[in-house]
mmCIF file of C-alpha atoms in Angstrom:
data_model
loop_
_atom_site.group_PDB
_atom_site.id
_atom_site.type_symbol
_atom_site.label_atom_id
_atom_site.label_comp_id
_atom_site.label_asym_id
_atom_site.label_seq_id
_atom_site.Cartn_x
_atom_site.Cartn_y
_atom_site.Cartn_z
ATOM 1 C CA MET A 1 4.445 -13.692 -36.559
ATOM 2 C CA SER A 2 3.555 -11.093 -33.972
ATOM 3 C CA LEU A 3 0.078 -8.955 -33.451
ATOM 4 C CA PHE A 4 -0.188 -5.811 -32.074
ATOM 5 C CA SER A 5 -3.500 -3.961 -31.055
ATOM 6 C CA SER A 6 -4.562 -1.372 -29.414
ATOM 7 C CA GLU A 7 -7.483 0.506 -28.057
ATOM 8 C CA VAL A 8 -8.506 3.382 -25.624
ATOM 9 C CA PHE A 9 -11.282 3.824 -23.633
ATOM 10 C CA THR A 10 -12.909 6.753 -20.956
ATOM 11 C CA LEU A 11 -13.180 6.039 -17.488
ATOM 12 C CA ALA A 12 -15.138 8.094 -15.249
ATOM 13 C CA THR A 13 -13.370 7.851 -12.513
ATOM 14 C CA GLY A 14 -15.612 10.881 -10.462
ATOM 15 C CA ARG A 15 -14.932 13.284 -8.260
ATOM 16 C CA THR A 16 -14.054 11.188 -5.409
ATOM 17 C CA GLU A 17 -10.353 9.087 -4.826
ATOM 18 C CA ARG A 18 -10.718 5.956 -6.290
ATOM 19 C CA VAL A 19 -9.153 2.690 -7.296
ATOM 20 C CA VAL A 20 -11.051 1.458 -10.132
ATOM 21 C CA ASP A 21 -11.224 -2.452 -11.071
ATOM 22 C CA ILE A 22 -10.581 -2.605 -14.957
ATOM 23 C CA THR A 23 -9.641 -6.293 -15.162
ATOM 24 C CA GLU A 24 -13.110 -7.273 -16.540
ATOM 25 C CA ARG A 25 -12.272 -4.614 -19.865
ATOM 26 C CA CYS A 26 -8.411 -5.628 -20.286
ATOM 27 C CA ARG A 27 -10.156 -9.490 -20.589
ATOM 28 C CA ARG A 28 -12.698 -8.559 -22.816
ATOM 29 C CA PHE A 29 -9.765 -6.430 -25.059
ATOM 30 C CA LEU A 30 -7.465 -9.197 -25.416
ATOM 31 C CA TYR A 31 -10.888 -11.428 -26.350
ATOM 32 C CA ASP A 32 -11.562 -9.563 -28.971
ATOM 33 C CA ASN A 33 -8.796 -9.336 -29.871
ATOM 34 C CA ASP A 34 -7.799 -12.862 -30.275
ATOM 35 C CA ALA A 35 -4.821 -12.710 -27.897
ATOM 36 C CA TYR A 36 -2.912 -15.860 -27.350
ATOM 37 C CA ASN A 37 0.335 -15.287 -26.165
ATOM 38 C CA GLY A 38 2.158 -11.966 -25.119
ATOM 39 C CA LEU A 39 1.836 -8.780 -23.416
ATOM 40 C CA LEU A 40 -0.693 -6.463 -22.313
ATOM 41 C CA ASN A 41 0.297 -3.010 -21.743
ATOM 42 C CA VAL A 42 -1.763 -0.397 -19.356
ATOM 43 C CA PHE A 43 -1.293 2.791 -19.963
ATOM 44 C CA VAL A 44 -2.762 5.895 -18.546
ATOM 45 C CA PRO A 45 -1.731 9.014 -20.353
ATOM 46 C CA HIS A 46 -2.610 11.198 -17.328
ATOM 47 C CA ALA A 47 0.457 13.511 -14.795
ATOM 48 C CA THR A 48 -1.967 12.445 -12.136
ATOM 49 C CA MET A 49 -2.902 8.723 -12.483
ATOM 50 C CA GLY A 50 -0.962 5.261 -11.650
ATOM 51 C CA VAL A 51 -1.621 1.878 -12.747
ATOM 52 C CA ALA A 52 -1.497 -0.828 -9.724
ATOM 53 C CA VAL A 53 -2.083 -4.408 -9.610
ATOM 54 C CA LEU A 54 -3.474 -5.640 -6.405
ATOM 55 C CA GLU A 55 -6.241 -7.042 -4.704
ATOM 56 C CA THR A 56 -9.599 -5.676 -4.738
ATOM 57 C CA GLY A 57 -13.205 -5.926 -2.960
ATOM 58 C CA ALA A 58 -11.508 -6.750 0.740
ATOM 59 C CA GLY A 59 -10.467 -3.134 1.291
ATOM 60 C CA SER A 60 -7.544 -3.366 -0.651
ATOM 61 C CA ASP A 61 -8.264 -0.533 -2.342
ATOM 62 C CA ASP A 62 -9.192 1.477 0.658
ATOM 63 C CA ASP A 63 -6.427 0.526 2.443
ATOM 64 C CA LEU A 64 -4.046 1.957 -0.481
ATOM 65 C CA LEU A 65 -5.489 5.351 -0.502
ATOM 66 C CA ALA A 66 -5.760 5.489 2.984
ATOM 67 C CA ALA A 67 -1.431 5.055 2.718
ATOM 68 C CA LEU A 68 -1.328 7.810 -0.046
ATOM 69 C CA GLY A 69 -3.338 9.818 2.257
ATOM 70 C CA ALA A 70 -0.629 9.431 5.228
ATOM 71 C CA ILE A 71 2.627 9.746 2.583
ATOM 72 C CA LEU A 72 1.170 11.911 0.852
ATOM 73 C CA PRO A 73 -0.980 14.740 2.454
ATOM 74 C CA LYS A 74 -3.832 16.765 0.823
ATOM 75 C CA ASP A 75 -2.566 19.589 2.565
ATOM 76 C CA ASP A 76 -0.812 22.954 1.582
ATOM 77 C CA ARG A 77 2.628 21.737 1.607
ATOM 78 C CA TRP A 78 3.107 21.100 -2.426
ATOM 79 C CA ILE A 79 4.753 23.851 -4.534
ATOM 80 C CA HIS A 80 2.495 22.291 -7.590
ATOM 81 C CA ARG A 81 -0.914 24.870 -6.165
ATOM 82 C CA HIS A 82 -3.149 24.847 -9.668
ATOM 83 C CA GLY A 83 -6.331 23.123 -8.902
ATOM 84 C CA SER A 84 -8.415 21.893 -5.451
ATOM 85 C CA PRO A 85 -6.476 22.225 -2.376
ATOM 86 C CA GLY A 86 -3.618 19.407 -1.920
ATOM 87 C CA HIS A 87 -3.642 19.149 -5.572
ATOM 88 C CA GLY A 88 0.236 19.497 -5.860
ATOM 89 C CA ARG A 89 0.293 15.793 -4.305
ATOM 90 C CA ASP A 90 -1.730 14.423 -6.813
ATOM 91 C CA HIS A 91 1.313 15.067 -9.485
ATOM 92 C CA VAL A 92 3.472 13.249 -7.168
ATOM 93 C CA LEU A 93 1.489 9.889 -7.165
ATOM 94 C CA PRO A 94 3.217 8.330 -10.449
ATOM 95 C CA ALA A 95 6.591 8.220 -8.587
ATOM 96 C CA PHE A 96 5.343 5.833 -5.958
ATOM 97 C CA ILE A 97 2.244 3.963 -8.589
ATOM 98 C CA ALA A 98 3.326 3.990 -12.477
ATOM 99 C CA PRO A 99 1.193 5.357 -14.981
ATOM 100 C CA HIS A 100 1.601 1.900 -16.671
ATOM 101 C CA ALA A 101 1.806 -2.058 -16.468
ATOM 102 C CA THR A 102 2.898 -4.476 -18.531
ATOM 103 C CA LEU A 103 1.232 -8.125 -17.668
ATOM 104 C CA PRO A 104 1.925 -11.488 -19.514
ATOM 105 C CA VAL A 105 -0.882 -12.622 -21.398
ATOM 106 C CA LEU A 106 -0.816 -17.317 -21.135
ATOM 107 C CA ASP A 107 -2.814 -19.341 -23.332
ATOM 108 C CA GLY A 108 -5.262 -16.268 -24.162
ATOM 109 C CA GLY A 109 -5.874 -15.456 -20.952
ATOM 110 C CA LEU A 110 -4.690 -12.469 -18.359
ATOM 111 C CA GLU A 111 -2.101 -13.987 -16.380
ATOM 112 C CA LEU A 112 -2.923 -13.024 -12.777
ATOM 113 C CA GLY A 113 -2.372 -14.239 -9.293
ATOM 114 C CA THR A 114 -5.578 -15.501 -7.552
ATOM 115 C CA TRP A 115 -6.761 -12.599 -5.713
ATOM 116 C CA GLN A 116 -4.892 -10.198 -8.390
ATOM 117 C CA SER A 117 -6.999 -7.305 -9.906
ATOM 118 C CA VAL A 118 -5.553 -4.513 -12.540
ATOM 119 C CA THR A 119 -6.729 -1.112 -11.269
ATOM 120 C CA ILE A 120 -6.134 2.579 -12.306
ATOM 121 C CA VAL A 121 -5.688 4.381 -9.008
ATOM 122 C CA ASP A 122 -6.956 8.292 -9.362
ATOM 123 C CA THR A 123 -6.595 10.840 -6.488
ATOM 124 C CA ASN A 124 -7.079 13.731 -8.726
ATOM 125 C CA VAL A 125 -10.428 15.079 -7.950
ATOM 126 C CA ASP A 126 -10.779 17.325 -10.562
ATOM 127 C CA ASN A 127 -10.775 15.537 -14.123
ATOM 128 C CA PRO A 128 -13.885 12.907 -13.291
ATOM 129 C CA ASP A 129 -12.904 11.272 -16.899
ATOM 130 C CA ARG A 130 -9.770 9.954 -18.144
ATOM 131 C CA GLN A 131 -8.061 7.929 -20.554
ATOM 132 C CA VAL A 132 -6.553 4.585 -20.515
ATOM 133 C CA ARG A 133 -4.695 2.995 -23.050
ATOM 134 C CA LEU A 134 -4.437 -1.081 -23.449
ATOM 135 C CA SER A 135 -1.995 -2.601 -26.240
ATOM 136 C CA TYR A 136 -1.335 -5.970 -26.504
ATOM 137 C CA LEU A 137 1.846 -7.559 -28.646
ATOM 138 C CA GLY A 138 1.897 -11.081 -29.251
#
């Protein structure tokens, strides 16, 4: 027998580039849905966001934003030109940081490494409110 549950929640990312840790929200979703062994999929239905598993709180999240700024400069080089200046690069972001991640759930817990967190990466300052879909299959 398999179990499937899914929910969408709104995440306020504000008007600055951000890496937002949603690990606890993922754990709460798994607990609320009696997840035991299976897979958690995190998906953002936006053309300008990504989902990343990385260390947070020790500077890695700021390092990621700095690296994205170096790889994808916020300037007028982009053909895609609507929105704030340099917004075209936000539409390229999902090619570097996918808009989804699938993670193992074992014995009711999210199977992450010691320093790993589930994060949303949002460089789009034009849209302060975002949607995140969590789906569990077990």
